[in-house]
XYZ file of C-alpha atoms in Angstrom:
692
model
C 73.855 121.358 90.765
C 72.928 125.021 90.483
C 74.579 127.749 92.456
C 72.544 130.061 94.605
C 71.373 133.155 92.800
C 73.486 135.183 95.211
C 76.558 134.293 93.169
C 75.353 136.403 90.293
C 74.961 139.544 92.381
C 77.315 142.438 92.881
C 80.949 141.485 93.426
C 81.437 144.329 95.854
C 80.840 142.022 98.801
C 77.369 143.083 99.949
C 74.033 143.868 98.401
C 70.788 145.379 99.674
C 67.202 144.155 99.699
C 64.401 146.659 100.179
C 61.295 145.684 102.113
C 58.998 148.680 102.595
C 61.158 151.324 104.251
C 63.680 148.848 105.678
C 66.929 147.984 103.965
C 68.783 144.760 104.798
C 72.342 144.198 103.607
C 73.685 140.754 102.757
C 77.133 139.427 101.957
C 78.003 138.056 98.541
C 79.489 134.544 98.718
C 82.814 133.927 97.006
C 82.760 132.360 93.545
C 84.563 129.219 94.782
C 81.467 128.175 96.744
C 78.689 126.012 95.329
C 75.517 126.867 97.236
C 72.004 125.534 97.193
C 69.023 126.564 99.357
C 71.134 128.524 101.846
C 69.345 131.828 102.530
C 71.117 135.183 102.197
C 73.586 135.900 104.994
C 72.973 139.285 106.652
C 76.017 141.485 106.981
C 74.849 142.206 110.530
C 75.355 138.554 111.439
C 78.955 138.581 110.220
C 79.678 141.576 112.411
C 77.940 140.033 115.386
C 80.027 136.857 115.292
C 83.292 138.417 114.065
C 85.114 138.159 117.392
C 84.496 134.400 117.441
C 86.269 133.989 114.079
C 89.523 135.754 114.980
C 91.339 133.106 117.027
C 94.842 132.202 115.829
C 95.895 128.959 117.491
C 99.571 128.120 117.113
C 101.539 124.896 117.289
C 105.245 124.239 117.573
C 107.043 122.735 114.608
C 110.663 122.795 115.789
C 113.364 124.642 117.698
C 115.999 126.301 115.554
C 119.199 124.296 116.167
C 121.390 127.379 116.691
C 119.618 130.526 117.866
C 116.890 129.157 120.163
C 113.966 130.553 118.186
C 110.850 128.459 117.605
C 109.169 127.606 114.321
C 105.388 127.652 114.695
C 102.394 127.064 112.482
C 99.593 129.615 112.704
C 97.164 131.450 110.469
C 98.353 134.202 108.160
C 95.533 135.818 106.173
C 93.435 132.870 104.981
C 95.521 129.793 105.832
C 98.045 128.321 108.275
C 101.643 129.262 107.461
C 105.095 128.965 109.025
C 106.257 131.694 111.408
C 109.450 132.217 113.370
C 109.124 133.333 116.983
C 112.528 134.577 118.133
C 111.690 134.985 121.828
C 108.745 134.418 124.165
C 106.031 136.941 123.355
C 107.831 138.258 120.256
C 105.771 139.006 117.165
C 105.728 135.948 114.886
C 107.624 136.557 111.641
C 105.993 134.912 108.585
C 108.252 132.633 106.572
C 105.698 131.326 104.062
C 102.804 133.053 102.308
C 100.695 130.697 100.208
C 96.977 130.475 99.423
C 96.984 126.921 100.806
C 98.161 125.832 104.216
C 101.659 124.571 104.966
C 101.186 121.280 106.750
C 104.548 120.546 108.380
C 108.222 121.523 108.385
C 111.645 120.710 109.787
C 114.908 122.661 110.068
C 118.148 121.375 108.627
C 119.306 120.006 111.984
C 122.904 121.194 112.401
C 123.033 124.799 111.169
C 119.404 125.525 110.383
C 120.214 127.577 107.290
C 117.193 126.155 105.500
C 114.078 124.186 106.287
C 111.918 121.670 104.493
C 108.139 121.982 104.434
C 105.185 120.153 102.904
C 102.234 121.688 101.131
C 99.267 120.507 99.060
C 96.839 122.398 96.816
C 93.155 122.987 97.380
C 92.824 120.297 100.021
C 93.788 117.468 97.653
C 96.415 116.165 100.154
C 98.932 115.545 97.375
C 101.710 116.909 99.566
C 105.011 117.946 98.058
C 108.241 118.645 99.929
C 109.950 122.003 99.377
C 113.188 123.579 100.600
C 113.058 127.131 101.927
C 116.437 128.883 102.178
C 116.057 131.283 105.096
C 118.512 133.907 103.850
C 117.184 134.260 100.307
C 113.609 133.014 100.940
C 114.007 130.956 97.759
C 111.692 127.926 97.564
C 112.813 124.775 95.705
C 110.837 121.535 95.178
C 112.526 118.467 96.660
C 110.054 115.628 96.066
C 108.545 114.594 92.704
C 105.512 116.387 91.350
C 102.076 114.737 91.459
C 103.082 112.151 94.079
C 101.916 112.324 97.686
C 105.070 112.827 99.755
C 105.573 112.352 103.479
C 107.489 114.614 105.826
C 111.235 113.989 105.579
C 113.496 112.446 108.244
C 117.136 113.466 108.676
C 120.305 111.509 109.285
C 122.481 112.610 112.200
C 124.902 114.699 110.135
C 122.040 116.562 108.472
C 123.118 115.982 104.869
C 120.611 113.281 103.871
C 116.900 112.735 104.219
C 114.542 109.899 103.510
C 110.960 110.454 102.477
C 108.183 108.417 100.933
C 105.798 109.050 98.096
C 102.641 107.147 97.324
C 100.790 106.833 94.056
C 97.656 108.950 93.720
C 94.507 107.814 91.951
C 92.908 110.841 90.343
C 89.813 109.050 89.045
C 86.650 110.649 90.303
C 84.625 107.458 90.383
C 85.368 103.754 90.036
C 83.508 102.004 87.228
C 83.071 98.764 89.158
C 84.022 96.979 92.342
C 86.404 94.853 90.275
C 88.203 97.979 89.143
C 88.324 99.170 92.729
C 89.935 95.920 93.874
C 92.572 96.197 91.153
C 93.660 99.705 92.098
C 96.574 99.308 94.503
C 98.852 101.871 96.055
C 102.634 101.650 95.939
C 104.862 103.433 98.442
C 108.331 104.440 97.228
C 111.134 105.258 99.642
C 113.617 107.932 98.511
C 116.973 109.004 99.870
C 118.137 112.477 98.925
C 120.409 115.420 99.596
C 117.932 118.317 99.988
C 120.509 120.694 98.452
C 120.618 118.471 95.359
C 117.049 117.214 94.912
C 117.732 115.980 91.375
C 119.944 113.267 92.833
C 117.106 111.690 94.866
C 116.806 107.970 94.248
C 114.372 105.238 95.176
C 115.904 102.668 97.527
C 112.818 100.550 98.250
C 109.153 100.149 97.422
C 106.222 98.705 99.353
C 102.784 97.436 98.447
C 100.148 99.608 100.080
C 99.985 103.044 101.634
C 100.546 102.289 105.311
C 104.333 102.736 105.553
C 105.606 105.802 107.401
C 107.643 107.237 110.290
C 111.055 106.334 108.855
C 113.993 107.097 111.164
C 117.753 106.859 110.586
C 119.783 104.849 113.062
C 122.526 106.849 114.847
C 125.199 105.459 112.500
C 123.098 106.279 109.436
C 123.259 102.718 108.098
C 119.753 101.531 108.944
C 116.183 102.756 109.029
C 113.367 101.952 111.423
C 109.831 102.412 110.179
C 106.163 101.745 110.891
C 103.747 99.588 108.938
C 100.256 100.838 109.816
C 97.507 98.283 109.199
C 94.669 99.841 111.180
C 93.924 101.642 114.426
C 94.193 98.230 116.075
C 97.304 96.870 114.367
C 100.746 98.079 113.287
C 104.280 96.673 113.046
C 107.842 97.971 113.313
C 110.528 97.096 110.768
C 114.234 97.665 110.193
C 115.943 98.140 106.835
C 119.610 97.957 105.944
C 120.105 100.907 103.594
C 123.018 99.379 101.673
C 121.374 96.007 100.953
C 117.700 96.882 101.201
C 117.129 93.919 103.535
C 113.996 94.349 105.650
C 113.426 92.687 109.015
C 110.346 92.818 111.214
C 111.362 93.608 114.806
C 107.923 93.211 116.372
C 105.947 89.966 116.480
C 103.170 88.937 114.168
C 99.727 88.770 115.821
C 99.790 84.942 115.736
C 103.168 84.676 117.454
C 102.512 87.389 120.018
C 100.094 85.199 122.001
C 98.378 88.324 123.255
C 94.850 88.102 124.590
C 92.265 90.112 126.464
C 89.286 88.997 128.488
C 86.159 88.877 126.368
C 82.928 90.272 127.740
C 81.237 86.856 127.633
C 84.164 85.218 129.412
C 87.312 83.482 128.225
C 89.888 85.040 125.931
C 90.171 86.100 122.325
C 93.273 86.907 120.256
C 93.877 90.551 119.480
C 96.252 92.524 117.330
C 98.987 94.853 118.603
C 99.551 98.532 117.972
C 103.010 100.110 117.895
C 103.743 103.801 117.618
C 106.456 105.745 115.838
C 109.980 104.446 116.525
C 112.773 106.443 118.195
C 116.298 105.037 118.325
C 118.217 104.820 121.570
C 121.470 106.783 121.462
C 123.584 103.618 121.020
C 121.403 102.339 118.181
C 120.793 99.007 119.906
C 117.207 99.625 120.847
C 114.046 101.501 119.952
C 111.645 103.452 122.108
C 107.999 103.391 121.067
C 104.496 102.892 122.432
C 102.716 99.544 122.390
C 99.514 97.966 123.706
C 100.993 94.473 123.745
C 99.614 92.551 126.762
C 97.688 95.652 127.820
C 94.460 97.526 127.224
C 96.466 100.743 126.977
C 99.370 102.044 124.926
C 102.470 102.046 127.091
C 105.962 103.388 126.617
C 108.316 100.508 125.826
C 111.938 99.823 124.918
C 112.592 97.133 122.288
C 115.965 95.439 121.949
C 116.505 95.302 118.175
C 118.530 92.087 118.103
C 116.273 89.959 120.301
C 112.965 91.758 119.844
C 112.435 91.667 123.605
C 110.228 94.455 124.946
C 110.641 96.218 128.286
C 107.621 98.178 129.504
C 108.540 101.540 131.049
C 105.090 102.717 132.167
C 103.427 99.542 133.436
C 102.213 101.421 136.517
C 99.993 103.736 134.438
C 96.523 102.693 133.262
C 96.241 105.309 130.542
C 97.319 105.635 126.913
C 100.670 107.271 126.275
C 99.894 109.830 123.553
C 103.273 111.374 122.804
C 106.895 111.212 123.944
C 110.242 112.853 123.283
C 113.733 111.829 124.406
C 116.723 113.927 125.486
C 119.927 112.121 126.314
C 121.546 115.382 127.423
C 118.727 116.101 129.854
C 118.557 112.421 130.850
C 114.784 112.589 130.398
C 111.920 111.084 128.477
C 109.043 113.533 128.385
C 105.677 111.935 127.665
C 101.964 112.622 127.971
C 99.169 110.357 129.146
C 95.544 110.648 128.112
C 93.477 110.769 131.310
C 89.745 111.292 130.785
C 90.621 113.292 127.673
C 93.036 115.658 129.412
C 96.806 115.389 129.001
C 99.177 114.819 131.877
C 102.828 115.709 131.222
C 105.225 113.261 132.848
C 108.976 112.601 132.890
C 111.074 109.470 133.169
C 114.718 109.581 134.123
C 116.346 107.978 131.118
C 119.090 106.030 132.912
C 117.005 104.617 135.769
C 113.660 104.552 133.877
C 111.981 105.849 137.036
C 109.167 108.382 136.884
C 109.918 111.810 138.314
C 107.493 114.207 140.056
C 104.950 115.646 137.643
C 104.949 119.373 136.857
C 101.859 121.386 137.775
C 100.157 122.567 134.588
C 96.694 123.833 133.754
C 94.340 121.111 132.476
C 94.170 120.747 128.719
C 95.522 118.798 125.772
C 99.328 118.755 125.388
C 101.049 117.843 122.132
C 104.162 118.517 120.042
C 106.808 117.713 122.661
C 110.158 119.127 121.474
C 113.448 119.274 123.422
C 115.582 122.316 122.744
C 118.826 121.399 121.024
C 117.198 118.465 119.259
C 114.665 117.649 116.588
C 111.734 115.364 116.056
C 114.136 112.735 114.673
C 116.933 112.786 117.244
C 117.938 114.876 120.215
C 121.598 114.704 119.172
C 121.425 116.822 116.029
C 122.044 120.269 117.455
C 125.024 122.550 117.076
C 127.808 123.260 119.557
C 127.550 124.348 123.192
C 124.203 122.804 124.076
C 124.811 121.565 127.613
C 122.474 124.173 129.115
C 119.692 124.250 126.514
C 118.796 120.578 126.848
C 116.750 121.311 129.957
C 114.114 123.188 127.897
C 111.037 121.367 126.591
C 108.528 123.050 124.283
C 104.941 121.903 123.760
C 101.464 122.965 122.666
C 98.700 123.426 125.212
C 95.044 123.697 124.244
C 92.158 123.992 126.681
C 88.539 125.106 126.821
C 89.802 128.632 127.491
C 92.830 128.683 125.224
C 92.791 128.213 121.422
C 96.223 126.580 121.438
C 99.489 128.184 122.469
C 103.160 127.255 122.486
C 104.883 126.988 125.863
C 108.303 125.903 127.039
C 109.330 124.439 130.364
C 112.749 124.643 131.957
C 112.895 121.411 133.936
C 115.747 122.649 136.153
C 114.129 125.900 137.396
C 111.325 124.680 136.968
C 109.649 127.441 134.975
C 106.908 127.547 132.319
C 107.074 130.274 129.641
C 104.368 131.208 127.151
C 105.614 132.007 123.638
C 102.459 132.829 121.623
C 99.048 134.471 122.008
C 96.261 133.433 119.666
C 93.257 134.764 121.575
C 90.654 136.991 119.966
C 91.179 140.617 121.000
C 87.495 141.289 121.712
C 86.753 138.199 123.805
C 87.818 137.180 127.285
C 88.655 133.459 127.098
C 88.349 133.163 130.877
C 84.606 133.617 130.402
C 84.302 130.565 128.159
C 82.520 127.535 129.551
C 84.532 124.683 131.031
C 83.098 121.339 129.910
C 81.896 118.691 132.307
C 82.394 114.960 131.855
C 79.141 112.973 131.792
C 78.333 109.274 131.395
C 75.352 107.185 130.308
C 74.607 103.509 129.731
C 74.018 102.305 126.207
C 71.611 99.630 124.970
C 73.879 96.781 126.114
C 74.903 98.281 129.439
C 78.208 99.641 128.138
C 79.194 102.912 129.781
C 79.593 105.770 127.276
C 80.941 109.209 128.122
C 81.157 112.665 126.642
C 81.751 116.325 127.397
C 78.982 118.901 127.822
C 79.515 122.620 127.242
C 76.536 124.082 129.133
C 75.377 127.716 128.783
C 75.513 129.859 131.885
C 72.206 129.392 133.718
C 72.309 133.024 134.846
C 72.061 134.171 131.242
C 69.903 131.353 129.842
C 67.185 129.985 132.061
C 65.081 126.903 131.501
C 65.745 123.844 129.412
C 68.351 124.493 126.747
C 68.402 123.226 123.144
C 71.171 120.738 122.374
C 73.707 120.100 119.612
C 75.278 116.631 119.563
C 78.648 116.940 117.813
C 80.181 113.544 116.920
C 83.917 113.226 116.216
C 85.454 111.527 113.195
C 87.987 108.778 112.914
C 86.126 106.586 113.842
C 89.001 106.203 116.270
C 89.086 109.888 117.169
C 88.302 111.149 120.647
C 86.328 114.114 121.923
C 88.548 115.895 124.441
C 87.850 118.858 126.740
C 89.531 121.343 124.438
C 88.851 124.625 122.689
C 85.636 124.696 120.656
C 86.556 127.899 118.786
C 83.588 129.361 116.876
C 81.214 127.004 118.664
C 81.656 129.134 121.771
C 79.225 131.482 120.048
C 76.541 128.785 120.120
C 77.014 128.337 123.853
C 77.640 131.914 124.977
C 75.364 133.869 122.656
C 72.633 131.444 121.576
C 72.343 129.489 124.820
C 72.780 126.073 123.195
C 74.314 123.167 125.088
C 76.826 121.181 123.027
C 77.566 117.533 123.786
C 80.682 115.857 122.380
C 80.177 112.090 122.839
C 82.802 109.342 122.747
C 80.840 106.434 121.311
C 82.304 102.935 121.162
C 85.193 102.845 118.729
C 86.723 106.003 120.175
C 90.362 105.975 121.245
C 91.552 106.668 124.779
C 89.440 104.003 126.483
C 91.457 100.862 125.795
C 91.883 98.510 122.844
C 88.693 96.540 123.537
C 86.541 99.692 123.434
C 88.381 100.828 120.294
C 87.380 97.677 118.376
C 83.745 97.564 119.499
C 82.397 99.184 116.329
C 84.403 97.260 113.748
C 82.808 95.409 110.835
C 79.264 94.232 111.496
C 79.198 96.030 114.865
C 79.118 99.404 113.106
C 75.615 100.434 114.108
C 76.228 99.711 117.792
C 77.911 103.124 117.923
C 74.772 104.688 116.433
C 72.788 103.068 119.244
C 75.112 104.808 121.705
C 73.645 108.078 120.440
C 70.171 106.602 120.831
C 70.981 106.036 124.507
C 72.256 109.622 124.706
C 68.801 110.859 123.664
C 67.375 109.020 126.674
C 70.001 110.621 128.929
C 69.116 114.078 127.585
C 65.451 113.432 128.352
C 66.334 112.884 132.003
C 68.313 116.111 132.401
C 66.472 119.024 134.039
C 68.397 121.668 132.076
C 68.247 120.152 128.560
C 65.347 120.174 126.091
C 64.899 116.747 124.432
C 62.482 118.254 121.892
C 65.184 120.532 120.473
C 68.210 118.450 119.489
C 70.393 118.828 116.397
C 73.044 116.285 115.428
C 76.228 117.058 113.515
C 79.614 115.569 112.762
C 82.526 115.574 110.347
C 84.015 112.737 108.283
C 83.033 109.523 110.085
C 81.095 111.814 112.399
C 79.226 112.913 109.275
C 78.231 109.302 108.659
C 77.120 109.063 112.278
C 75.006 112.198 111.925
C 73.347 110.808 108.786
C 72.802 107.422 110.431
C 71.227 109.072 113.471
C 68.906 111.004 111.159
C 67.657 107.695 109.722
C 67.343 105.800 113.015
C 66.130 108.576 115.296
C 64.339 111.041 113.034
C 61.690 111.593 115.707
C 64.336 112.726 118.222
C 66.049 115.458 116.181
C 65.278 118.876 114.735
C 67.875 118.669 111.968
C 71.236 117.309 110.808
C 74.494 118.879 109.636
C 76.732 116.428 107.758
C 80.286 117.642 107.034
C 82.313 115.522 104.536
C 80.485 112.413 105.725
C 80.144 108.912 104.273
C 76.672 108.278 102.843
C 77.298 104.782 101.411
C 80.156 102.576 102.579
C 80.351 100.606 99.338
C 80.666 103.661 97.075
C 82.993 105.276 99.621
C 85.372 102.300 99.570
C 85.258 102.215 95.777
C 86.101 105.904 95.412
C 88.385 106.800 98.319
C 92.040 107.186 97.365
C 93.760 103.850 96.782
C 96.453 104.519 99.397
C 93.697 104.593 102.045
C 91.348 101.872 100.809
C 92.822 98.805 102.485
C 93.222 100.705 105.762
C 89.527 101.558 105.694
C 88.498 98.023 104.780
C 90.013 96.788 108.018
C 87.808 99.214 109.931
C 84.534 99.096 107.997
C 84.683 95.713 106.286
C 85.768 94.490 102.861
C 83.121 95.311 100.301
C 84.541 92.660 97.944
C 83.043 90.006 100.217
C 79.391 89.488 99.168
C 78.071 89.136 102.716
C 79.945 92.201 103.939
C 78.849 94.190 100.908
C 75.235 93.290 101.664
C 75.640 94.424 105.265
C 77.318 97.699 104.290
C 74.564 98.456 101.812
C 71.918 97.736 104.441
C 73.338 100.171 107.008
C 74.361 102.968 104.635
C 72.352 106.184 105.140
C 71.875 106.547 101.375
C 69.849 103.343 101.282
C 67.823 104.441 104.314
C 67.282 108.011 103.202
C 63.502 107.514 103.069
C 63.570 107.675 106.870
C 65.112 111.175 106.873
C 62.286 113.646 107.482
C 64.056 116.583 109.179
C 66.055 119.372 107.497
C 69.532 118.351 106.323
C 72.620 120.509 105.711
C 75.424 118.808 103.743
C 78.918 120.342 103.556
C 81.714 119.115 101.276
C 85.126 119.936 99.822
C 85.337 119.264 96.076
C 88.932 117.939 96.271
C 88.419 115.581 99.209
C 90.608 112.461 98.674
C 89.268 110.672 101.736
C 85.488 110.995 101.405
C 84.938 111.956 97.751
C 82.423 114.700 97.012
C 80.194 112.153 95.280
C 79.215 110.916 98.752
C 77.666 114.312 99.414
C 76.014 114.705 96.017
C 74.217 111.373 96.183
C 72.684 111.916 99.628
C 71.631 115.464 98.704
C 69.873 114.332 95.544
C 68.195 111.393 97.299
C 66.800 113.441 100.191
C 65.671 116.267 97.889
C 63.484 113.769 96.028
C 61.571 113.246 99.283
C 60.705 116.946 99.567
C 62.801 117.281 102.729
C 64.578 120.651 103.051
C 68.242 120.206 102.063
C 70.944 122.863 102.246
C 74.162 122.245 100.346
C 77.563 123.940 100.495
C 80.639 122.818 98.573
C 83.972 124.628 98.347
C 85.832 123.992 95.099
C 89.178 124.823 96.725
C 88.873 122.559 99.778
C 89.306 118.900 100.647
C 88.449 116.931 103.775
C 86.993 119.855 105.674
C 87.447 123.590 105.232
C 90.978 124.872 105.903
C 90.729 128.445 104.594
C 89.365 131.031 107.013
C 87.102 132.685 104.448
C 85.411 129.353 103.719
C 85.215 128.489 107.404
C 83.550 131.826 108.091
C 80.867 131.395 105.440
C 80.181 127.861 106.670
C 79.845 129.235 110.194
C 77.343 131.877 109.090
C 75.311 129.263 107.215
C 75.359 126.889 110.190
C 73.999 129.640 112.424
C 71.145 130.287 109.985
C 70.388 126.560 109.816
C 70.438 126.283 113.603
C 68.178 129.303 113.946
C 65.702 127.805 111.499
C 65.659 124.273 112.911
C 66.730 124.336 116.543
C 65.756 127.836 117.676
C 62.610 128.241 115.582
């Protein structure tokens, strides 16, 4: 595939084109970008949108165990790096400076003299664990090279960690389905002293790539861990470290005798989901979330010896998203997902009774961290912590906030803001608040989504629409910050709809499974029903609709462009699946079986036939509106070949196709410079298709 001729122009960053007496200046794309059919980007456009590209959202990683500072992740130059914030409002101090983003980190939990972090290269997601000594800033590898490592978990004394690695298949394309079926992932479990990484040893191995969330018991003799099968099924296990003996502590689906009411009447067996395990302080039980005997994921306590579960939030009809325990504060902090917004709640640990909720601004809350603790245990801090345990830190993102770190003193009570990631030249209070809307799909099922509507005072009449479909498929559109997309709403007057089609999380386990296997295209029909809803709205223009999405949302966008070509002006597909059979053959082996549960097993002849029939690649003849395909060359989830094959197929039909691939990115663009160029190109595509 040829690069745009722009790449051969002056490396100074801009060039000029003369037309009569007028001179227009254009930016020169970076050499890491593969570009086809994207027109020159005017320098004036980059200046016009600059303020919308300057947000620096931050998220908490951990409290320092001794000095009360907070480790956060936020952008430095081109990528997200680790920063230390020593006090609320203090300038973040960079701890890492790499071309690629640092994904996660954890302090050594007793003294905090060093931390461990994970980092991959060029979006390939082959994460490696490193030790960063805070005094010397020396960085030392801890996990093996060329194996995909997980984030480490500490024992209580802070002198040992466990971590997993999984084999990585570097083949670009499978030669056959038989070869695909033979490629299996193996997960290895290591135990190590981070100060002596050469002594790390493998203590267990597992078939498959779904084993994670390992946690030491308080006495350091056992591990609890999660076996993830799919979005609808997972199991909790225990392992004796000395003997390697493994015991399942949650029931198998057959023995659970769990059922839900089917739409047609009667009952049907369902699987159970469990979340990450957290040991009780005495080591006799585990706290986790579970949807056993419920549509929603509830906070539960499991007695390890008997396996008996006690539900702690039976009174709530919402998913529990996150939780964190503090024995010193006698609290369990947790969040519930209520119509996409987060509600922060507290249980008294001893009585298991819910306490009055704090008053917080609406938004999405994540990253709950008790001061004096860690993500593994709240009992890992240093001396003299009786007062600090009342402080809970968390992230809060909303339509008018890009994502900031806050802490709450539960005794005062008092909420303190630690970071500020807003753009200096924009007032976030002027951003649009989304509204929740609902429509009925083809089968009467109620579907919902969020609409970001331009201000009618500035943009009169029916507005053009962008439908932006989330990935997953089990993701969820939530009323959060839409970052650069605020430009579309505020400056271009475009309404953006974020739908939650069937298969989205947050609406119960039955809704979550409604798109599995041969029901895949029912979710596409949900978008078809959305077109009808748009037609009935007095302030939306049904003749000017563009559809876009990333990952699974990219598949959805492509599928919509084949089923509803007469309803759209164009499509933007970002790292999307174009053919389920080739996707399953070429996705990384540690993910393949997990995806087969969701999409269907292509090794079965009938399922393969179905997957081929619904794949956008095999229906590309129906695509007759402009298409923009975006891809990362190093994507391990949806390989770049998925993008190449749909681009080539649609080009053969003389349909306008724009193509952008970053050679230093993976499943989406992580580097700001690449994100910016993509944003500029999207604006030009939208201007040409939607605003023409």
